[in-house]
Amino acid sequence: MDSLDDLFARLREATAPAEIEALQDGIWQLWLTTAHPLLDKRLENGIRALAADDYTLAIHEFTFLTEAMPEYAEGWNKRATAHFLRGEYKASLRDVQETLRREPRHFGALSGWATMLRTLGDARGELRVLRRLEQLCPAWPGLQQQLRNLRDRLDEQAE
């Protein structure tokens, strides 16, 4: 099995959407395991709760993960998602920051952060985050178009 570093190195060079998707899937497989059966079960419970729109239970499960294993980035990321879906952007942004402190290459957290900044109307912040995502994978599907649109919007605002 490839290491996380190997997968990220290949992701940086990947250009074909199918290859990018396969590499992302490989990275997610590594991120979605704690290597502790009880904690994996809590993660699974939280993911199921998210899918069922039970954000309170999801936050409870992911909080258990962040307290039991604070260095595990995905617990923070999943809780950020639950907070975001519940409309709690400040809590979500805090958890995104914790995720990125533990795994600066977390493209899911970066993508979510960019979405939140777009929702909050912070185009300059969104551009900064999307540039970080671009460093991880310049050929990320749709990213270059997003960056062009955002730069155009910012240029129009500057005029």
PDB file of C-alpha atoms in Angstrom:
ATOM      1  CA  MET A   1       0.000   0.000   0.000  1.00  0.00           C
ATOM      2  CA  ASP A   2       1.219   3.502  -0.860  1.00  0.00           C
ATOM      3  CA  SER A   3       2.069   5.904   1.927  1.00  0.00           C
ATOM      4  CA  LEU A   4       0.246   9.196   2.332  1.00  0.00           C
ATOM      5  CA  ASP A   5       3.367  11.068   1.185  1.00  0.00           C
ATOM      6  CA  ASP A   6       3.605   8.914  -1.969  1.00  0.00           C
ATOM      7  CA  LEU A   7      -0.069   9.476  -2.788  1.00  0.00           C
ATOM      8  CA  PHE A   8       0.269  13.244  -2.318  1.00  0.00           C
ATOM      9  CA  ALA A   9       3.413  13.360  -4.473  1.00  0.00           C
ATOM     10  CA  ARG A  10       1.542  11.551  -7.249  1.00  0.00           C
ATOM     11  CA  LEU A  11      -1.529  13.769  -6.766  1.00  0.00           C
ATOM     12  CA  ARG A  12       0.606  16.884  -7.329  1.00  0.00           C
ATOM     13  CA  GLU A  13       1.657  15.486 -10.735  1.00  0.00           C
ATOM     14  CA  ALA A  14      -1.651  13.908 -11.765  1.00  0.00           C
ATOM     15  CA  THR A  15      -3.556  15.464 -14.669  1.00  0.00           C
ATOM     16  CA  ALA A  16      -6.202  12.890 -15.627  1.00  0.00           C
ATOM     17  CA  PRO A  17      -9.465  13.224 -13.661  1.00  0.00           C
ATOM     18  CA  ALA A  18      -9.709   9.437 -13.189  1.00  0.00           C
ATOM     19  CA  GLU A  19      -6.164   9.312 -11.804  1.00  0.00           C
ATOM     20  CA  ILE A  20      -6.830  12.268  -9.483  1.00  0.00           C
ATOM     21  CA  GLU A  21      -9.988  10.589  -8.226  1.00  0.00           C
ATOM     22  CA  ALA A  22      -8.180   7.276  -7.632  1.00  0.00           C
ATOM     23  CA  LEU A  23      -5.414   9.037  -5.699  1.00  0.00           C
ATOM     24  CA  GLN A  24      -7.964  10.978  -3.632  1.00  0.00           C
ATOM     25  CA  ASP A  25      -9.767   7.736  -2.854  1.00  0.00           C
ATOM     26  CA  GLY A  26      -6.493   6.190  -1.700  1.00  0.00           C
ATOM     27  CA  ILE A  27      -5.808   9.164   0.544  1.00  0.00           C
ATOM     28  CA  TRP A  28      -9.340   9.056   1.992  1.00  0.00           C
ATOM     29  CA  GLN A  29      -8.918   5.337   2.747  1.00  0.00           C
ATOM     30  CA  LEU A  30      -5.883   6.161   4.854  1.00  0.00           C
ATOM     31  CA  TRP A  31      -7.566   9.147   6.500  1.00  0.00           C
ATOM     32  CA  LEU A  32     -10.710   7.189   7.357  1.00  0.00           C
ATOM     33  CA  THR A  33      -9.036   4.792   9.752  1.00  0.00           C
ATOM     34  CA  THR A  34      -7.840   5.504  13.254  1.00  0.00           C
ATOM     35  CA  ALA A  35      -6.140   2.094  13.666  1.00  0.00           C
ATOM     36  CA  HIS A  36      -8.261   1.644  16.838  1.00  0.00           C
ATOM     37  CA  PRO A  37     -11.391  -0.540  16.451  1.00  0.00           C
ATOM     38  CA  LEU A  38     -13.470   1.404  19.011  1.00  0.00           C
ATOM     39  CA  LEU A  39     -12.554   4.753  17.507  1.00  0.00           C
ATOM     40  CA  ASP A  40     -13.162   3.431  13.977  1.00  0.00           C
ATOM     41  CA  LYS A  41     -16.652   2.426  15.154  1.00  0.00           C
ATOM     42  CA  ARG A  42     -17.287   5.925  16.562  1.00  0.00           C
ATOM     43  CA  LEU A  43     -16.084   7.419  13.256  1.00  0.00           C
ATOM     44  CA  GLU A  44     -18.414   5.106  11.347  1.00  0.00           C
ATOM     45  CA  ASN A  45     -21.327   6.042  13.671  1.00  0.00           C
ATOM     46  CA  GLY A  46     -20.626   9.723  13.112  1.00  0.00           C
ATOM     47  CA  ILE A  47     -20.466   9.316   9.339  1.00  0.00           C
ATOM     48  CA  ARG A  48     -23.791   7.446   9.403  1.00  0.00           C
ATOM     49  CA  ALA A  49     -25.318  10.200  11.552  1.00  0.00           C
ATOM     50  CA  LEU A  50     -24.059  12.818   9.069  1.00  0.00           C
ATOM     51  CA  ALA A  51     -25.649  10.915   6.185  1.00  0.00           C
ATOM     52  CA  ALA A  52     -28.937  10.783   8.145  1.00  0.00           C
ATOM     53  CA  ASP A  53     -28.753  14.569   8.809  1.00  0.00           C
ATOM     54  CA  ASP A  54     -28.446  13.896  12.570  1.00  0.00           C
ATOM     55  CA  TYR A  55     -25.797  16.556  13.120  1.00  0.00           C
ATOM     56  CA  THR A  56     -26.121  16.525  16.916  1.00  0.00           C
ATOM     57  CA  LEU A  57     -25.206  12.830  17.071  1.00  0.00           C
ATOM     58  CA  ALA A  58     -22.487  13.307  14.446  1.00  0.00           C
ATOM     59  CA  ILE A  59     -20.917  16.144  16.457  1.00  0.00           C
ATOM     60  CA  HIS A  60     -21.119  14.008  19.601  1.00  0.00           C
ATOM     61  CA  GLU A  61     -19.318  11.088  17.898  1.00  0.00           C
ATOM     62  CA  PHE A  62     -16.661  13.286  16.291  1.00  0.00           C
ATOM     63  CA  THR A  63     -16.107  15.160  19.568  1.00  0.00           C
ATOM     64  CA  PHE A  64     -15.468  11.794  21.220  1.00  0.00           C
ATOM     65  CA  LEU A  65     -12.836  11.157  18.511  1.00  0.00           C
ATOM     66  CA  THR A  66     -11.147  14.553  18.888  1.00  0.00           C
ATOM     67  CA  GLU A  67     -10.938  14.106  22.655  1.00  0.00           C
ATOM     68  CA  ALA A  68      -9.775  10.474  22.562  1.00  0.00           C
ATOM     69  CA  MET A  69      -7.297  11.008  19.719  1.00  0.00           C
ATOM     70  CA  PRO A  70      -6.640  14.747  19.272  1.00  0.00           C
ATOM     71  CA  GLU A  71      -3.870  14.182  16.709  1.00  0.00           C
ATOM     72  CA  TYR A  72      -6.322  12.416  14.350  1.00  0.00           C
ATOM     73  CA  ALA A  73      -7.090  15.076  11.716  1.00  0.00           C
ATOM     74  CA  GLU A  74     -10.161  13.378  10.283  1.00  0.00           C
ATOM     75  CA  GLY A  75     -12.085  13.583  13.562  1.00  0.00           C
ATOM     76  CA  TRP A  76     -11.714  17.373  13.407  1.00  0.00           C
ATOM     77  CA  ASN A  77     -12.567  17.469   9.705  1.00  0.00           C
ATOM     78  CA  LYS A  78     -15.730  15.420  10.095  1.00  0.00           C
ATOM     79  CA  ARG A  79     -16.863  17.552  13.016  1.00  0.00           C
ATOM     80  CA  ALA A  80     -16.183  20.669  10.896  1.00  0.00           C
ATOM     81  CA  THR A  81     -18.491  19.205   8.246  1.00  0.00           C
ATOM     82  CA  ALA A  82     -21.246  18.540  10.789  1.00  0.00           C
ATOM     83  CA  HIS A  83     -20.975  22.076  12.177  1.00  0.00           C
ATOM     84  CA  PHE A  84     -21.061  23.504   8.649  1.00  0.00           C
ATOM     85  CA  LEU A  85     -24.154  21.516   7.715  1.00  0.00           C
ATOM     86  CA  ARG A  86     -25.820  22.793  10.892  1.00  0.00           C
ATOM     87  CA  GLY A  87     -24.957  26.369   9.860  1.00  0.00           C
ATOM     88  CA  GLU A  88     -22.401  26.818  12.651  1.00  0.00           C
ATOM     89  CA  TYR A  89     -19.667  28.408  10.550  1.00  0.00           C
ATOM     90  CA  LYS A  90     -17.464  29.703  13.373  1.00  0.00           C
ATOM     91  CA  ALA A  91     -17.299  26.261  14.995  1.00  0.00           C
ATOM     92  CA  SER A  92     -16.711  24.699  11.599  1.00  0.00           C
ATOM     93  CA  LEU A  93     -13.874  27.127  10.787  1.00  0.00           C
ATOM     94  CA  ARG A  94     -12.223  26.364  14.151  1.00  0.00           C
ATOM     95  CA  ASP A  95     -12.333  22.643  13.397  1.00  0.00           C
ATOM     96  CA  VAL A  96     -10.999  23.206   9.864  1.00  0.00           C
ATOM     97  CA  GLN A  97      -8.035  25.029  11.409  1.00  0.00           C
ATOM     98  CA  GLU A  98      -7.438  22.106  13.789  1.00  0.00           C
ATOM     99  CA  THR A  99      -7.652  19.682  10.853  1.00  0.00           C
ATOM    100  CA  LEU A 100      -5.086  21.661   8.852  1.00  0.00           C
ATOM    101  CA  ARG A 101      -2.790  22.013  11.862  1.00  0.00           C
ATOM    102  CA  ARG A 102      -2.601  18.201  11.937  1.00  0.00           C
ATOM    103  CA  GLU A 103      -2.699  17.590   8.163  1.00  0.00           C
ATOM    104  CA  PRO A 104      -1.888  20.725   6.121  1.00  0.00           C
ATOM    105  CA  ARG A 105      -2.552  18.794   2.890  1.00  0.00           C
ATOM    106  CA  HIS A 106      -6.150  17.949   3.823  1.00  0.00           C
ATOM    107  CA  PHE A 107      -7.880  18.815   0.556  1.00  0.00           C
ATOM    108  CA  GLY A 108     -11.311  18.079   2.024  1.00  0.00           C
ATOM    109  CA  ALA A 109     -10.769  20.667   4.765  1.00  0.00           C
ATOM    110  CA  LEU A 110      -9.352  23.175   2.277  1.00  0.00           C
ATOM    111  CA  SER A 111     -12.291  22.670  -0.074  1.00  0.00           C
ATOM    112  CA  GLY A 112     -14.767  23.044   2.792  1.00  0.00           C
ATOM    113  CA  TRP A 113     -12.965  26.160   4.014  1.00  0.00           C
ATOM    114  CA  ALA A 114     -13.156  27.704   0.528  1.00  0.00           C
ATOM    115  CA  THR A 115     -16.891  26.917   0.394  1.00  0.00           C
ATOM    116  CA  MET A 116     -17.443  28.585   3.766  1.00  0.00           C
ATOM    117  CA  LEU A 117     -15.495  31.667   2.735  1.00  0.00           C
ATOM    118  CA  ARG A 118     -17.536  31.864  -0.481  1.00  0.00           C
ATOM    119  CA  THR A 119     -20.737  31.547   1.575  1.00  0.00           C
ATOM    120  CA  LEU A 120     -19.517  34.319   3.897  1.00  0.00           C
ATOM    121  CA  GLY A 121     -18.569  36.557   0.932  1.00  0.00           C
ATOM    122  CA  ASP A 122     -14.805  36.549   1.615  1.00  0.00           C
ATOM    123  CA  ALA A 123     -13.485  36.299  -1.953  1.00  0.00           C
ATOM    124  CA  ARG A 124      -9.879  37.161  -1.040  1.00  0.00           C
ATOM    125  CA  GLY A 125      -9.824  34.484   1.665  1.00  0.00           C
ATOM    126  CA  GLU A 126     -11.367  31.997  -0.724  1.00  0.00           C
ATOM    127  CA  LEU A 127      -8.650  32.775  -3.285  1.00  0.00           C
ATOM    128  CA  ARG A 128      -5.898  32.167  -0.692  1.00  0.00           C
ATOM    129  CA  VAL A 129      -7.395  28.794   0.250  1.00  0.00           C
ATOM    130  CA  LEU A 130      -7.921  27.724  -3.365  1.00  0.00           C
ATOM    131  CA  ARG A 131      -4.273  28.563  -4.081  1.00  0.00           C
ATOM    132  CA  ARG A 132      -3.277  26.183  -1.279  1.00  0.00           C
ATOM    133  CA  LEU A 133      -5.454  23.529  -2.904  1.00  0.00           C
ATOM    134  CA  GLU A 134      -3.775  24.303  -6.246  1.00  0.00           C
ATOM    135  CA  GLN A 135      -0.364  23.577  -4.702  1.00  0.00           C
ATOM    136  CA  LEU A 136      -1.595  20.096  -3.759  1.00  0.00           C
ATOM    137  CA  CYS A 137      -3.091  19.338  -7.156  1.00  0.00           C
ATOM    138  CA  PRO A 138      -3.022  21.956  -9.947  1.00  0.00           C
ATOM    139  CA  ALA A 139      -5.211  19.765 -12.166  1.00  0.00           C
ATOM    140  CA  TRP A 140      -7.934  19.304  -9.519  1.00  0.00           C
ATOM    141  CA  PRO A 141     -11.145  19.027 -11.567  1.00  0.00           C
ATOM    142  CA  GLY A 142     -12.833  22.425 -11.857  1.00  0.00           C
ATOM    143  CA  LEU A 143     -10.196  24.241  -9.765  1.00  0.00           C
ATOM    144  CA  GLN A 144      -8.631  26.316 -12.554  1.00  0.00           C
ATOM    145  CA  GLN A 145     -12.070  27.515 -13.687  1.00  0.00           C
ATOM    146  CA  GLN A 146     -12.966  28.398 -10.087  1.00  0.00           C
ATOM    147  CA  LEU A 147      -9.734  30.366  -9.750  1.00  0.00           C
ATOM    148  CA  ARG A 148     -10.345  32.222 -13.043  1.00  0.00           C
ATOM    149  CA  ASN A 149     -13.912  33.121 -12.042  1.00  0.00           C
ATOM    150  CA  LEU A 150     -12.769  34.284  -8.624  1.00  0.00           C
ATOM    151  CA  ARG A 151      -9.928  36.400 -10.053  1.00  0.00           C
ATOM    152  CA  ASP A 152     -12.376  37.957 -12.541  1.00  0.00           C
ATOM    153  CA  ARG A 153     -14.769  38.821  -9.683  1.00  0.00           C
ATOM    154  CA  LEU A 154     -11.935  40.344  -7.655  1.00  0.00           C
ATOM    155  CA  ASP A 155     -10.716  42.329 -10.692  1.00  0.00           C
ATOM    156  CA  GLU A 156     -14.219  43.686 -11.242  1.00  0.00           C
ATOM    157  CA  GLN A 157     -14.453  44.713  -7.587  1.00  0.00           C
ATOM    158  CA  ALA A 158     -11.089  46.512  -7.836  1.00  0.00           C
ATOM    159  CA  GLU A 159     -12.211  48.630 -10.802  1.00  0.00           C
TER     160      GLU A 159
END
